Amino acid sequence: MFCMKTAYEYRAYPSKEQKRTLNRQMYLSKELYNLLLEKLQYKAESAGCVAMKVDPQYTSMTCSKCGNVQSMSISQRIFVCEKCGMSMDRDVNAARNILKRALDYIIPTTEGHSGSQACRDDIRTSAGEAVAYEAGTIWVAS
């Protein structure tokens, strides 16, 4: 590795061996991730569950109760909604939003009523799951 001074900062350039090692490690990490996804899909199917990919973008910045999107720094661990005042751990909030996105895909909502399930309290999905919506909270029982 060698360093070169530019007008603004130093920049490190890896050697050919370091590039080869880095490329190999990136390839292996992608392969391991794909194997993990395959195993997860297999285990879900064998347990009679559904595994699906959900876009995680903005899930930790969106209120899982009212849907308000607000900016947050990475160091903030507690999500406090500026609109409705709901407060919870940002990871739990993101997990609830991911679940909502998955359920919105599985159970299509009425147009214009995103996430409301057209005011129904109990909805049956495939494999006899009951999904109940109560005050912004999703309960899934199988």
Short mmCIF file of C-alpha atoms in Angstrom, two decimals:
data_model
loop_
_atom_site.label_atom_id
_atom_site.label_comp_id
_atom_site.label_asym_id
_atom_site.label_seq_id
_atom_site.Cartn_x
_atom_site.Cartn_y
_atom_site.Cartn_z
CA MET A 1 0.00 0.00 0.00
CA PHE A 2 1.23 3.47 -0.72
CA CYS A 3 -0.14 6.90 0.20
CA MET A 4 -0.29 9.96 -1.99
CA LYS A 5 -0.85 13.50 -0.76
CA THR A 6 -3.44 15.47 -2.68
CA ALA A 7 -4.49 19.07 -2.24
CA TYR A 8 -7.11 18.09 0.34
CA GLU A 9 -6.06 14.86 2.04
CA TYR A 10 -3.99 11.71 1.90
CA ARG A 11 -5.32 8.86 -0.16
CA ALA A 12 -4.28 5.24 0.31
CA TYR A 13 -4.00 2.94 -2.70
CA PRO A 14 -4.06 -0.81 -2.03
CA SER A 15 -1.51 -3.12 -3.60
CA LYS A 16 -2.56 -5.81 -6.11
CA GLU A 17 -2.48 -8.46 -3.40
CA GLN A 18 -4.68 -6.34 -1.12
CA LYS A 19 -7.15 -5.74 -3.97
CA ARG A 20 -7.29 -9.47 -4.67
CA THR A 21 -7.89 -10.25 -0.98
CA LEU A 22 -10.58 -7.58 -0.67
CA ASN A 23 -12.39 -8.77 -3.80
CA ARG A 24 -12.30 -12.36 -2.52
CA GLN A 25 -13.68 -11.32 0.88
CA MET A 26 -16.49 -9.32 -0.75
CA TYR A 27 -17.38 -12.30 -2.94
CA LEU A 28 -17.45 -14.63 0.06
CA SER A 29 -19.59 -12.27 2.13
CA LYS A 30 -22.13 -12.00 -0.70
CA GLU A 31 -22.18 -15.79 -1.04
CA LEU A 32 -22.72 -16.25 2.70
CA TYR A 33 -25.54 -13.69 2.66
CA ASN A 34 -27.23 -15.52 -0.22
CA LEU A 35 -26.87 -18.84 1.62
CA LEU A 36 -28.45 -17.25 4.70
CA LEU A 37 -31.41 -16.04 2.62
CA GLU A 38 -31.86 -19.50 1.06
CA LYS A 39 -31.76 -21.17 4.49
CA LEU A 40 -34.25 -18.65 5.87
CA GLN A 41 -36.61 -19.29 2.95
CA TYR A 42 -36.30 -23.07 3.45
CA LYS A 43 -36.95 -22.88 7.20
CA ALA A 44 -39.93 -20.58 6.72
CA GLU A 45 -41.50 -22.89 4.13
CA SER A 46 -40.92 -25.98 6.28
CA ALA A 47 -42.63 -24.22 9.21
CA GLY A 48 -45.56 -23.15 7.05
CA CYS A 49 -44.59 -19.47 7.18
CA VAL A 50 -43.98 -16.86 4.54
CA ALA A 51 -40.59 -15.16 4.17
CA MET A 52 -40.40 -12.12 1.94
CA LYS A 53 -38.06 -9.25 1.21
CA VAL A 54 -39.29 -5.82 2.27
CA ASP A 55 -37.68 -2.50 1.36
CA PRO A 56 -36.24 -1.24 4.69
CA GLN A 57 -35.81 2.35 3.47
CA TYR A 58 -37.08 4.94 6.00
CA THR A 59 -38.44 2.29 8.38
CA SER A 60 -36.59 3.67 11.40
CA MET A 61 -37.60 7.26 10.54
CA THR A 62 -41.33 6.53 10.06
CA CYS A 63 -43.72 6.45 13.01
CA SER A 64 -45.29 2.99 13.22
CA LYS A 65 -48.42 4.49 14.79
CA CYS A 66 -49.30 7.50 12.60
CA GLY A 67 -46.94 7.18 9.59
CA ASN A 68 -45.15 10.51 10.13
CA VAL A 69 -41.65 10.56 8.58
CA GLN A 70 -38.98 12.59 10.35
CA SER A 71 -35.21 12.81 10.16
CA MET A 72 -33.10 11.26 12.92
CA SER A 73 -29.40 10.93 13.59
CA ILE A 74 -27.91 7.44 13.84
CA SER A 75 -26.94 8.06 17.47
CA GLN A 76 -30.59 8.52 18.54
CA ARG A 77 -31.76 5.19 19.96
CA ILE A 78 -35.27 6.25 21.00
CA PHE A 79 -37.79 7.25 18.34
CA VAL A 80 -40.16 10.00 19.50
CA CYS A 81 -42.81 11.01 16.97
CA GLU A 82 -43.15 14.76 16.56
CA LYS A 83 -46.75 14.36 15.39
CA CYS A 84 -48.43 11.87 17.75
CA GLY A 85 -45.86 11.69 20.58
CA MET A 86 -45.36 7.90 20.40
CA SER A 87 -42.01 6.83 21.90
CA MET A 88 -40.15 3.52 21.49
CA ASP A 89 -36.77 2.03 20.58
CA ARG A 90 -35.91 2.89 16.98
CA ASP A 91 -35.20 -0.75 16.08
CA VAL A 92 -38.57 -1.92 17.43
CA ASN A 93 -40.25 0.90 15.50
CA ALA A 94 -38.43 -0.15 12.32
CA ALA A 95 -39.42 -3.79 12.87
CA ARG A 96 -43.08 -2.80 13.19
CA ASN A 97 -42.86 -0.77 9.98
CA ILE A 98 -41.27 -3.71 8.15
CA LEU A 99 -44.08 -5.97 9.41
CA LYS A 100 -46.68 -3.44 8.22
CA ARG A 101 -45.09 -3.32 4.76
CA ALA A 102 -45.10 -7.11 4.54
CA LEU A 103 -48.73 -7.32 5.66
CA ASP A 104 -49.74 -4.58 3.21
CA TYR A 105 -48.22 -6.74 0.47
CA ILE A 106 -49.92 -9.93 1.68
CA ILE A 107 -53.28 -8.29 2.43
CA PRO A 108 -53.91 -5.57 -0.17
CA THR A 109 -55.55 -2.48 1.28
CA THR A 110 -58.42 -0.49 -0.14
CA GLU A 111 -57.10 2.26 -2.42
CA GLY A 112 -56.74 5.52 -0.53
CA HIS A 113 -56.76 3.77 2.86
CA SER A 114 -53.18 2.55 3.05
CA GLY A 115 -52.60 0.42 6.13
CA SER A 116 -56.17 0.74 7.43
CA GLN A 117 -57.51 -2.51 5.93
CA ALA A 118 -60.77 -0.64 5.20
CA CYS A 119 -61.75 -0.42 8.90
CA ARG A 120 -61.86 -4.20 9.43
CA ASP A 121 -60.77 -5.40 12.87
CA ASP A 122 -59.96 -9.01 12.03
CA ILE A 123 -58.74 -10.36 8.71
CA ARG A 124 -57.96 -13.96 7.78
CA THR A 125 -54.96 -14.61 5.56
CA SER A 126 -53.64 -17.82 4.05
CA ALA A 127 -52.89 -20.71 6.42
CA GLY A 128 -55.50 -19.44 8.90
CA GLU A 129 -53.52 -16.52 10.31
CA ALA A 130 -55.53 -13.89 12.12
CA VAL A 131 -54.29 -10.34 11.78
CA ALA A 132 -55.90 -7.76 14.05
CA TYR A 133 -55.37 -4.01 13.86
CA GLU A 134 -55.90 -2.22 17.13
CA ALA A 135 -54.97 1.44 17.74
CA GLY A 136 -52.05 1.39 15.30
CA THR A 137 -50.64 -1.90 16.65
CA ILE A 138 -50.47 -5.04 14.55
CA TRP A 139 -50.97 -8.39 16.26
CA VAL A 140 -50.19 -11.50 14.24
CA ALA A 141 -51.27 -14.88 15.56
CA SER A 142 -50.82 -18.12 13.68
#
